[in-house]
Coordinates of C-alpha atoms and ligand atoms in Angstrom, one line a residue:
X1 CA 115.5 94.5 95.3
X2 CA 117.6 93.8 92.3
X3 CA 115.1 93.0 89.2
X4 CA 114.4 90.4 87.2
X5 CA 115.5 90.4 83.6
X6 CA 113.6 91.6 80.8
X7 CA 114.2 88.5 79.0
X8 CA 113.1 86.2 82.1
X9 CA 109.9 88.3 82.9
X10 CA 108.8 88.2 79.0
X11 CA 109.6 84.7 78.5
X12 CA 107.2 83.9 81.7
X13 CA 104.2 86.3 80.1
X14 CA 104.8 85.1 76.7
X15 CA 104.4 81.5 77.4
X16 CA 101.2 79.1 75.8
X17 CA 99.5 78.5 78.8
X18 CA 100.4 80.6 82.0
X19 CA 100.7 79.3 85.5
X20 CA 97.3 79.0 87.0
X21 CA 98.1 80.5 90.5
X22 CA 101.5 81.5 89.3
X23 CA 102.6 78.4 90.4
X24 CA 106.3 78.1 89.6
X25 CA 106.3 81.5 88.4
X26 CA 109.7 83.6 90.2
X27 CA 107.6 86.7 90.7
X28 CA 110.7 88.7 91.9
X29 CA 113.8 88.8 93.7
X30 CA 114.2 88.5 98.0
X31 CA 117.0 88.5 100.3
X32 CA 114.7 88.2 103.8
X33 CA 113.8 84.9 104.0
X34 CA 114.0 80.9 101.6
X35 CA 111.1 78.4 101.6
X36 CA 113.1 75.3 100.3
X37 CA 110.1 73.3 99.3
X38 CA 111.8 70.7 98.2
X39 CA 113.8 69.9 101.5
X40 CA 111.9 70.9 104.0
X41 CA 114.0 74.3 104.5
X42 CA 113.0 77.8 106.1
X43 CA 115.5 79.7 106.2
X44 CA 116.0 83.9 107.2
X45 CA 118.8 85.9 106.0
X46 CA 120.7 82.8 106.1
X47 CA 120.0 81.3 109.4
X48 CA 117.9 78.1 109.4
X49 CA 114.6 78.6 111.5
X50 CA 115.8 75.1 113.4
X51 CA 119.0 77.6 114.6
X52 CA 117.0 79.7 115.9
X53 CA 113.5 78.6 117.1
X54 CA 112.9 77.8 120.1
X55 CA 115.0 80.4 122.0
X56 CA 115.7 83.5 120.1
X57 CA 113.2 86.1 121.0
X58 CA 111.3 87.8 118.6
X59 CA 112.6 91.3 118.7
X60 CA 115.7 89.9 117.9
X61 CA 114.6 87.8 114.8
X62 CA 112.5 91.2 113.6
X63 CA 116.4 93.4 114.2
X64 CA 117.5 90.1 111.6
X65 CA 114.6 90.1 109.1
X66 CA 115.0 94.1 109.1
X67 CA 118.8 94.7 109.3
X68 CA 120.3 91.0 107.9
X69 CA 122.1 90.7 110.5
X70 CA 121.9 89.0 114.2
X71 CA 121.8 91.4 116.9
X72 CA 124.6 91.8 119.2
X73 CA 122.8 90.7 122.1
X74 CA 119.3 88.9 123.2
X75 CA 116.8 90.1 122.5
X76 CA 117.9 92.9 120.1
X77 CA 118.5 96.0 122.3
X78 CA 117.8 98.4 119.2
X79 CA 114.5 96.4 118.1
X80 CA 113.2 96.1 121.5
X81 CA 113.7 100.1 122.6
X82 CA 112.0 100.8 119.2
X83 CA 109.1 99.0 119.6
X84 CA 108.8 100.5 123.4
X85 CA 109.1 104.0 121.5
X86 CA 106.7 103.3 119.1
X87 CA 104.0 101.9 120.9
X88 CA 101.7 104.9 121.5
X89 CA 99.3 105.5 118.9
X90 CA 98.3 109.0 117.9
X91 CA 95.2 110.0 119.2
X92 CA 93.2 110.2 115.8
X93 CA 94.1 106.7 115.7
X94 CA 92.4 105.7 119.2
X95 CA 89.4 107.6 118.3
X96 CA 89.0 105.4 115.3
X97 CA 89.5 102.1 116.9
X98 CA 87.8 103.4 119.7
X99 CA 84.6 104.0 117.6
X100 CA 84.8 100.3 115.9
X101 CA 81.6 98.1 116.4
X102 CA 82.1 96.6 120.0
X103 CA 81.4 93.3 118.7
X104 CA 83.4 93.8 115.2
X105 CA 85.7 90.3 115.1
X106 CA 88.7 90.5 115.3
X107 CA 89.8 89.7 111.9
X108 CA 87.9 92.3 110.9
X109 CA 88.9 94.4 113.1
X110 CA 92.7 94.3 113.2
X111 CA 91.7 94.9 109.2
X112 CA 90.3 98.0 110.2
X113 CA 92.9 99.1 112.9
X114 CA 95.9 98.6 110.1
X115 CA 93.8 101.1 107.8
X116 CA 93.4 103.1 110.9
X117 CA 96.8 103.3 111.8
X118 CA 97.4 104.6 108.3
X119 CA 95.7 107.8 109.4
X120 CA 98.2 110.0 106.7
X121 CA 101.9 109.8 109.0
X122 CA 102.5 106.8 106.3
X123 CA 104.6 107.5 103.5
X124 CA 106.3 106.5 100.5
X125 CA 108.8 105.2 100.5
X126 CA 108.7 103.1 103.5
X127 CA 110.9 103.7 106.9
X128 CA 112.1 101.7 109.8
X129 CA 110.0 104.0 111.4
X130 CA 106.8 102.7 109.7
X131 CA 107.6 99.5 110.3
X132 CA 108.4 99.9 114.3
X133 CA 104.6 101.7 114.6
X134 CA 103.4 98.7 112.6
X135 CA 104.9 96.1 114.9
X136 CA 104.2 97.8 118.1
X137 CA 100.8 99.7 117.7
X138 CA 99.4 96.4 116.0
X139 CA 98.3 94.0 119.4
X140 CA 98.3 96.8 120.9
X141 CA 95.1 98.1 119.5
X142 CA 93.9 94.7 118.8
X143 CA 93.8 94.0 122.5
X144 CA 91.9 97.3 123.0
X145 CA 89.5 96.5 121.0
X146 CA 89.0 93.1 122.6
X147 CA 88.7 94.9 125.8
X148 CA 86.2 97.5 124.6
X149 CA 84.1 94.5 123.7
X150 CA 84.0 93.2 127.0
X151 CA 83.3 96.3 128.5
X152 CA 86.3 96.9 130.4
X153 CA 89.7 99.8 130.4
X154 CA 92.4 98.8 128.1
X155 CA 95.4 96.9 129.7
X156 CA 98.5 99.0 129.7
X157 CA 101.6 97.6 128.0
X158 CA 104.3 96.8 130.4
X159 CA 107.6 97.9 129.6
X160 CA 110.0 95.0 131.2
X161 CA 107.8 92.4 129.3
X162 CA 109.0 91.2 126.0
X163 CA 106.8 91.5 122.9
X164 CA 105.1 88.7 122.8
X165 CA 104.9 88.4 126.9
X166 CA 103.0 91.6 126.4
X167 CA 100.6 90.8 123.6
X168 CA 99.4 87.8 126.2
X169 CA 99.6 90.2 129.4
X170 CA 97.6 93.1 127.2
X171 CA 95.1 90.4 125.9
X172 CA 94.4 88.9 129.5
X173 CA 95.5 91.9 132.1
X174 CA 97.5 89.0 134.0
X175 CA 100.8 87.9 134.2
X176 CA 101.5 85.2 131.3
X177 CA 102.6 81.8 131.9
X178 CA 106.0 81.9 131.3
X179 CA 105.4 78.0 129.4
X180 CA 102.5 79.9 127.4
X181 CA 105.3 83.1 126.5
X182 CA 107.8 80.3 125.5
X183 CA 105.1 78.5 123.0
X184 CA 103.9 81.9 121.8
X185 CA 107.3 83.3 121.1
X186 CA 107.8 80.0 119.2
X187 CA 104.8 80.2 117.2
X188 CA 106.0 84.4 116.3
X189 CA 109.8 83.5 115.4
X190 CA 108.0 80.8 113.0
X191 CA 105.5 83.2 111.2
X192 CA 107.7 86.0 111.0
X193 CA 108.7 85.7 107.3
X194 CA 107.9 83.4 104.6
X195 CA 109.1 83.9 101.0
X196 CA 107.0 85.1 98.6
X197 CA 103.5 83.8 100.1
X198 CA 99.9 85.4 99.2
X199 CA 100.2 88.0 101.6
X200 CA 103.5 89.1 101.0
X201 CA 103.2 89.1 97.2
X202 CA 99.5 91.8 98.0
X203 CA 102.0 93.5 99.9
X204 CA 105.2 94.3 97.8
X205 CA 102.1 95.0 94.9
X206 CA 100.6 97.6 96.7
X207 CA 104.3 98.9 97.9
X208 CA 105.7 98.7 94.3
X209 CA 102.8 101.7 93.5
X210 CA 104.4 103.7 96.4
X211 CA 101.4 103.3 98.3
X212 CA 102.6 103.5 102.1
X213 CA 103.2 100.5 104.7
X214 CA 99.9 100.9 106.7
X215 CA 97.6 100.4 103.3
X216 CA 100.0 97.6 102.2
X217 CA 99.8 95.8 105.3
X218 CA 95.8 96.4 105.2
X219 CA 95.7 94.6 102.1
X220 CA 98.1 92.0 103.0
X221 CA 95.7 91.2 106.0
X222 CA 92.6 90.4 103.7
X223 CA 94.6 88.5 101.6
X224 CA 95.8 86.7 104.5
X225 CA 92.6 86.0 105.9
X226 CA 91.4 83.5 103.2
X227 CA 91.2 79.9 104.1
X228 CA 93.7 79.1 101.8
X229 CA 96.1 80.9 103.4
X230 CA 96.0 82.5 107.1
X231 CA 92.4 81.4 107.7
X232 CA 93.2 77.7 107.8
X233 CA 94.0 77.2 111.8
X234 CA 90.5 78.0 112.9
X235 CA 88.8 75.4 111.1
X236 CA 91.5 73.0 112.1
X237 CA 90.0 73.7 115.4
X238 CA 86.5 73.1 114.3
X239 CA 87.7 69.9 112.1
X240 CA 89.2 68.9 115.6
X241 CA 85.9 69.2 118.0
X242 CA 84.0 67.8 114.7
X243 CA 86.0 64.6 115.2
X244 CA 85.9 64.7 118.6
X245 CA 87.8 61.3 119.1
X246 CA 90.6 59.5 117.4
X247 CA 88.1 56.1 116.3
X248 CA 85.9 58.7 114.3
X249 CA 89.0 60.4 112.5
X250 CA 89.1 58.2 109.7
X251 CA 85.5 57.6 108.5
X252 CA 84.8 61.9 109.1
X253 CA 87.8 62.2 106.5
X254 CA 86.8 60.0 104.2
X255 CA 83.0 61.3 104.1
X256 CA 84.5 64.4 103.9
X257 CA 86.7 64.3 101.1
X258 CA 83.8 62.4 99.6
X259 CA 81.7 65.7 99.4
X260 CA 84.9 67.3 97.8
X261 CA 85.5 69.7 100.7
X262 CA 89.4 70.5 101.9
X263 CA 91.0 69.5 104.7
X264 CA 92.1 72.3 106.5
X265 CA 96.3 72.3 107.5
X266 CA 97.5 70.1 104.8
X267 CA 99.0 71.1 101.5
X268 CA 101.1 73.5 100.5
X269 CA 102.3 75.3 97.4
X270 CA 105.9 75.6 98.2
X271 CA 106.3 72.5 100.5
X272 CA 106.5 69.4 98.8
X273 CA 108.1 68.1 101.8
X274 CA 107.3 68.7 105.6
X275 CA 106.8 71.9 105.8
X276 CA 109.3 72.8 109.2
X277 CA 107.4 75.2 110.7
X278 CA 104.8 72.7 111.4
X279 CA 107.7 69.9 112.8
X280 CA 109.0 72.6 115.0
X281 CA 105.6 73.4 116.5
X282 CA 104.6 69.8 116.3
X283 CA 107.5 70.0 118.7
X284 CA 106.0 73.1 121.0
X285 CA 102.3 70.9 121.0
X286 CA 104.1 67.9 122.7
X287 CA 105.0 70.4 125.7
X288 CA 101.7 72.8 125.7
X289 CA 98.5 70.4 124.5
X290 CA 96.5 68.2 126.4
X291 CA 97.8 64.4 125.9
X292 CA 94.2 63.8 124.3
X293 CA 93.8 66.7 122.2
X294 CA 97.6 66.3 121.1
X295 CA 96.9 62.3 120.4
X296 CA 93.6 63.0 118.9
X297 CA 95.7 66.0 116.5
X298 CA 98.1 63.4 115.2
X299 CA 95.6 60.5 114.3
X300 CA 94.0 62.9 112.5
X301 CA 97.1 64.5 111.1
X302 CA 98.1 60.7 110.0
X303 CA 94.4 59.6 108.4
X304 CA 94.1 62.9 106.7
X305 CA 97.9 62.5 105.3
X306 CA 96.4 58.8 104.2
X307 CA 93.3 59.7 102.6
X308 CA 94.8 62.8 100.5
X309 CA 97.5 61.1 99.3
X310 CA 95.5 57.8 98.3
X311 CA 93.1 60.4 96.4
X312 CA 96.0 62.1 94.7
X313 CA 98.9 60.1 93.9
X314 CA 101.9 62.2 93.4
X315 CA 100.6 64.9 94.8
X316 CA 102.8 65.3 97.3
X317 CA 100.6 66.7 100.4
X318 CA 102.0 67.3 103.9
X319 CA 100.2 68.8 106.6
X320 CA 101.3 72.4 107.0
X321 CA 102.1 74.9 109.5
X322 CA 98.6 75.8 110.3
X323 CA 97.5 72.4 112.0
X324 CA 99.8 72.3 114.1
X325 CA 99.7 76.1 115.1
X326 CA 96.2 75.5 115.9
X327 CA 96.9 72.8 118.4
X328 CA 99.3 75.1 120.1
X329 CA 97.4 78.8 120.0
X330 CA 94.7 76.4 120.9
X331 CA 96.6 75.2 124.5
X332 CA 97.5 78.2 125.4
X333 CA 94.4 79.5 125.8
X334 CA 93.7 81.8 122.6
X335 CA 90.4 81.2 121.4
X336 CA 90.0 80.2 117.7
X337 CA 89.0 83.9 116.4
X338 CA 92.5 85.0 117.4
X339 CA 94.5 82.6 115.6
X340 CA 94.5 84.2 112.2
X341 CA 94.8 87.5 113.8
X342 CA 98.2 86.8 115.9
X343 CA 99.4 85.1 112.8
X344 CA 99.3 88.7 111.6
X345 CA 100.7 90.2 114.3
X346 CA 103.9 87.9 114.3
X347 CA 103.9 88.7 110.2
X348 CA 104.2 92.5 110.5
X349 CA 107.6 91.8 110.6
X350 CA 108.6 90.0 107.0
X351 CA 105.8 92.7 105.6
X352 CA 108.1 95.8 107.4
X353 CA 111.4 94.2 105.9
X354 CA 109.6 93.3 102.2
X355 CA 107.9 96.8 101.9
X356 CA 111.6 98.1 102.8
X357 CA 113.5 95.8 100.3
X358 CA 110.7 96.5 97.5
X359 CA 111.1 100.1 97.9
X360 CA 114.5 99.6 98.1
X361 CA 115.1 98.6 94.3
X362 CA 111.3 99.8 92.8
X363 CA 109.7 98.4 90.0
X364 CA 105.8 99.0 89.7
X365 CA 104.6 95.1 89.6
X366 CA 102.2 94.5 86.9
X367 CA 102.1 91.0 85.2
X368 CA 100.3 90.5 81.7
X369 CA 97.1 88.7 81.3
X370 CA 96.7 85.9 78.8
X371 CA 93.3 87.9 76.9
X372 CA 90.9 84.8 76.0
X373 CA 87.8 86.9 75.2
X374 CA 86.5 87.4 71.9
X375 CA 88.5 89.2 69.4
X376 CA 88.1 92.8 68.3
X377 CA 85.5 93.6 65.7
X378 CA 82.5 93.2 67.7
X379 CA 79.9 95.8 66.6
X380 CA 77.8 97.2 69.4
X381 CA 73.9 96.2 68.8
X382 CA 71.6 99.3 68.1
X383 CA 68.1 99.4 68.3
X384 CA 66.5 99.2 64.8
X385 CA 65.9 102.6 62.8
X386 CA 67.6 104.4 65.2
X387 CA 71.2 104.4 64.7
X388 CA 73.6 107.0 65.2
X389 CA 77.2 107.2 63.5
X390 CA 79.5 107.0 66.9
X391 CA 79.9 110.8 68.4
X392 CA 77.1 112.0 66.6
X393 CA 74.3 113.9 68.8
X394 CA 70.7 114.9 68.0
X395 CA 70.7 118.2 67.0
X396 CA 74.8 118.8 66.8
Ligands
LIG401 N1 92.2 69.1 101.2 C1 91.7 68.5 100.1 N2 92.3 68.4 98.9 C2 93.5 69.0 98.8 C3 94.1 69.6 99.9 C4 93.4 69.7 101.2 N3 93.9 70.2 102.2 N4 95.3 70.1 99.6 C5 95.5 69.8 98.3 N5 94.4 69.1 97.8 C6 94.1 68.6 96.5 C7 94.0 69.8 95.5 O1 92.7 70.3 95.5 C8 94.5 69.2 94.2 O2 93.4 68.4 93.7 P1 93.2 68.3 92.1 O3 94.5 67.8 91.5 O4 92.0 67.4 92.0 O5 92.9 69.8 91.7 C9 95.6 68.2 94.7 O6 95.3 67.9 96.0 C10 96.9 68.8 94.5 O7 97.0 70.0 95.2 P2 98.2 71.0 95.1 O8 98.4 71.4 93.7 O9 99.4 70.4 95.8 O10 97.7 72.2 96.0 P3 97.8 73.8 95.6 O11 99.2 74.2 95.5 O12 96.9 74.2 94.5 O13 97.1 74.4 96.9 C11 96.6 74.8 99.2 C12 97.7 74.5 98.1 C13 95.7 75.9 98.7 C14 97.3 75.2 100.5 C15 95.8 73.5 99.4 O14 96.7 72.5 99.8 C16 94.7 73.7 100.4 O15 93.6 74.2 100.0 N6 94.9 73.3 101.7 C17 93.9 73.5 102.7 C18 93.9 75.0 103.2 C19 95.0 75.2 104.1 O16 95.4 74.5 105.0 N7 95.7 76.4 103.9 C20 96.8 76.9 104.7 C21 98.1 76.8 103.9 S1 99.5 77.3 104.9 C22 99.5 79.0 104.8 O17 99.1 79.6 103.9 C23 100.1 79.7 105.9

């Protein structure tokens, strides 16, 4: 990854008050994917994600986030032997996940099974390699777990499926709808990649020490896993069944917002537009959800939209990809616990291809801190009568 100046990075650390959040702040330099916040743009390697989603299977956007360049063919030939090849964990790395808490979430435990995957094969710097284990071993063990909890044998991946046709058929051990594969593979071509978010900014950090891909990705996940960020679409579920129906939408905002507690799935750092992810799913919700649960989603998309931007003018709030991701996930059977989960699980890609590009073009990322304490010259209290000159030692 080229760098940025000298003279760019010292005029961002050297200014009065710095960015809270970083906001604004260009952290670094990316060629895998643009959020144009201001028009309502996603865009990878070039190709707009309106181009490509729905219909381009997601082996073949990973083979463009990873190579920058379409594959030949649908879906990527070379991606989708890879992740076949890949998909057998080592054994140590069974006998870890295998020894997880039966009833460990599974948030928590696809944490655990990304640490657990980094079992010492990972290295620095990053490979393809890596990134292929990452992708393919990641549902895989999820699904194990999930089945472990339940008391049953793990479900086999099936070669002739797809990837995302065999996360569903490894979760459920039955053939997936092929309207529920269609939604799904929407939902993974949307999350695959997406600028410099939270998640991706842990990730090149911990990459930039030459730390490997399996620890990066680990702390990617728990970044990812905050409300703020990858969290959200499960408590749009809960907002949703708080609701319940569309005539109670706008007084439950409004007492809501009274207590000074968020609405989750709207706002956005980058977007200060619609952010497109959540149109095009918007989209995929009008084919998958329930007429009621879709109408009652959009009255509550449109009183929430009301109230925030009556309570902060100018702020420019739109709802964001996570409400309507919920409403989908949520039709196609996934229950809430998985959403945050499988929103990893579509990432691993953009993390493979920004671990790659980070190691590509290394710089170790450490930002300044604006130091408000006190100043130096602070003398350490000593108890009375018994003061020692600094080093000195009874006796020496
Ligand atoms: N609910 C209530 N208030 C909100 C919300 C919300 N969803 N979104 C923004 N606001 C408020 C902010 O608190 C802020 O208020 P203030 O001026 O009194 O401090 C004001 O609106 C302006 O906010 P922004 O500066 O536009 O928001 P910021 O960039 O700081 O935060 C964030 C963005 C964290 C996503 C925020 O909108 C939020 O908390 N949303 C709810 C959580 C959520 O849905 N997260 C998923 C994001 S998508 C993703 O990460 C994949």
């Amino acid at each position: 990854m080229p760098r940025p100046s000298r003279r760019s990075s010292e005029a961002a650390t050297s200014r009065a008050s710095p960015s809270a959040g970083l906001e604004g702040i260009v952290a670094g330099r990316s060629a895998v994917s643009w959020v144009g916040g201001e028009t309502s743009d996603l865009v990878y390697r070039g190709f707009d994600v309106r181009e490509l989603v729905p219909g381009v299977p997601y082996e073949s956007i990973v083979h463009l986030l990873l190579f920058g360049e379409p594959p030949g063919s649908d879906p990527s030939p070379i991606v989708t032997s890879a992740l076949a090849a890949a998909r057998t964990p080592a054994p140590g790395v069974l006998q870890t996940v295998d020894a997880l808490p039966a009833r460990l979430p599974p948030l928590e435990a696809l944490r655990t099974i990304l640490s657990a995957l980094g079992d010492g094969s990972f290295g620095y710097p990053p490979g393809l390699e890596d990134g292929y284990r990452l992708i393919a071993q990641s549902p895989l063990l999820l699904a194990r777990h999930l089945h472990r909890g339940l008391g049953l044998p793990p479900v086999e991946p099936r070669p002739e499926l797809g990837h995302v046709a065999n996360y569903l058929w490894m979760l459920r051990g039955r053939e997936p709808r092929e309207r529920d594969v269609a939604a799904l593979e929407a939902y993974f071509d949307l999350l695959a990649d997406h600028g410099m978010n939270a998640s991706t900014f842990v990730l090149r950090i911990v990459t930039s020490t030459h730390s490997d891909l399996a620890s990066a990705a680990t702390a990617a996940l728990a970044a990812l896993k905050g409300p703020l960020h990858g969290g959200a679409p499960s408590r749009v579920v809960e907002m949703l069944n708080a609701i319940a129906t569309p005539d109670a939408a706008e007084r439950w905002v409004r007492e809501r917002l009274a207590r000074g507690e968020l609405l989750y799935g709207f706002g956005h750092r980058a977007y200060k537009s619609e952010d497109p992810r959540g149109l095009l799913l918007h989209e995929v919700a009008r084919r998958v959800a329930k007429p009621e649960r879709l109408a009652l989603a959009e009255t509550v998309e449109r009183v929430g939209l009301a109230a925030l931007r009556a309570a902060h003018p100018g702020a420019r709030i739109f709802s964001n990809v996570e409400f309507y991701s919920a409403v989908v996930l949520e039709a196609i059977g996934l229950p809430p616990e998985l959403f945050t989960p499988t929103f990893a699980l579509a990432r691993t890609a953009g993390w493979t291809a920004h671990a790659l590009e980070q190691a590509a073009d290394n710089k170790l990322i450490r930002p300044d801190v604006e130091y408000v304490g006190p100043p130096k010259g602070r003398r350490w209290p000593r108890p009375r009568g018994r003061g020692h000159a600094p080093g000195a030692r009874d006796g020496a």
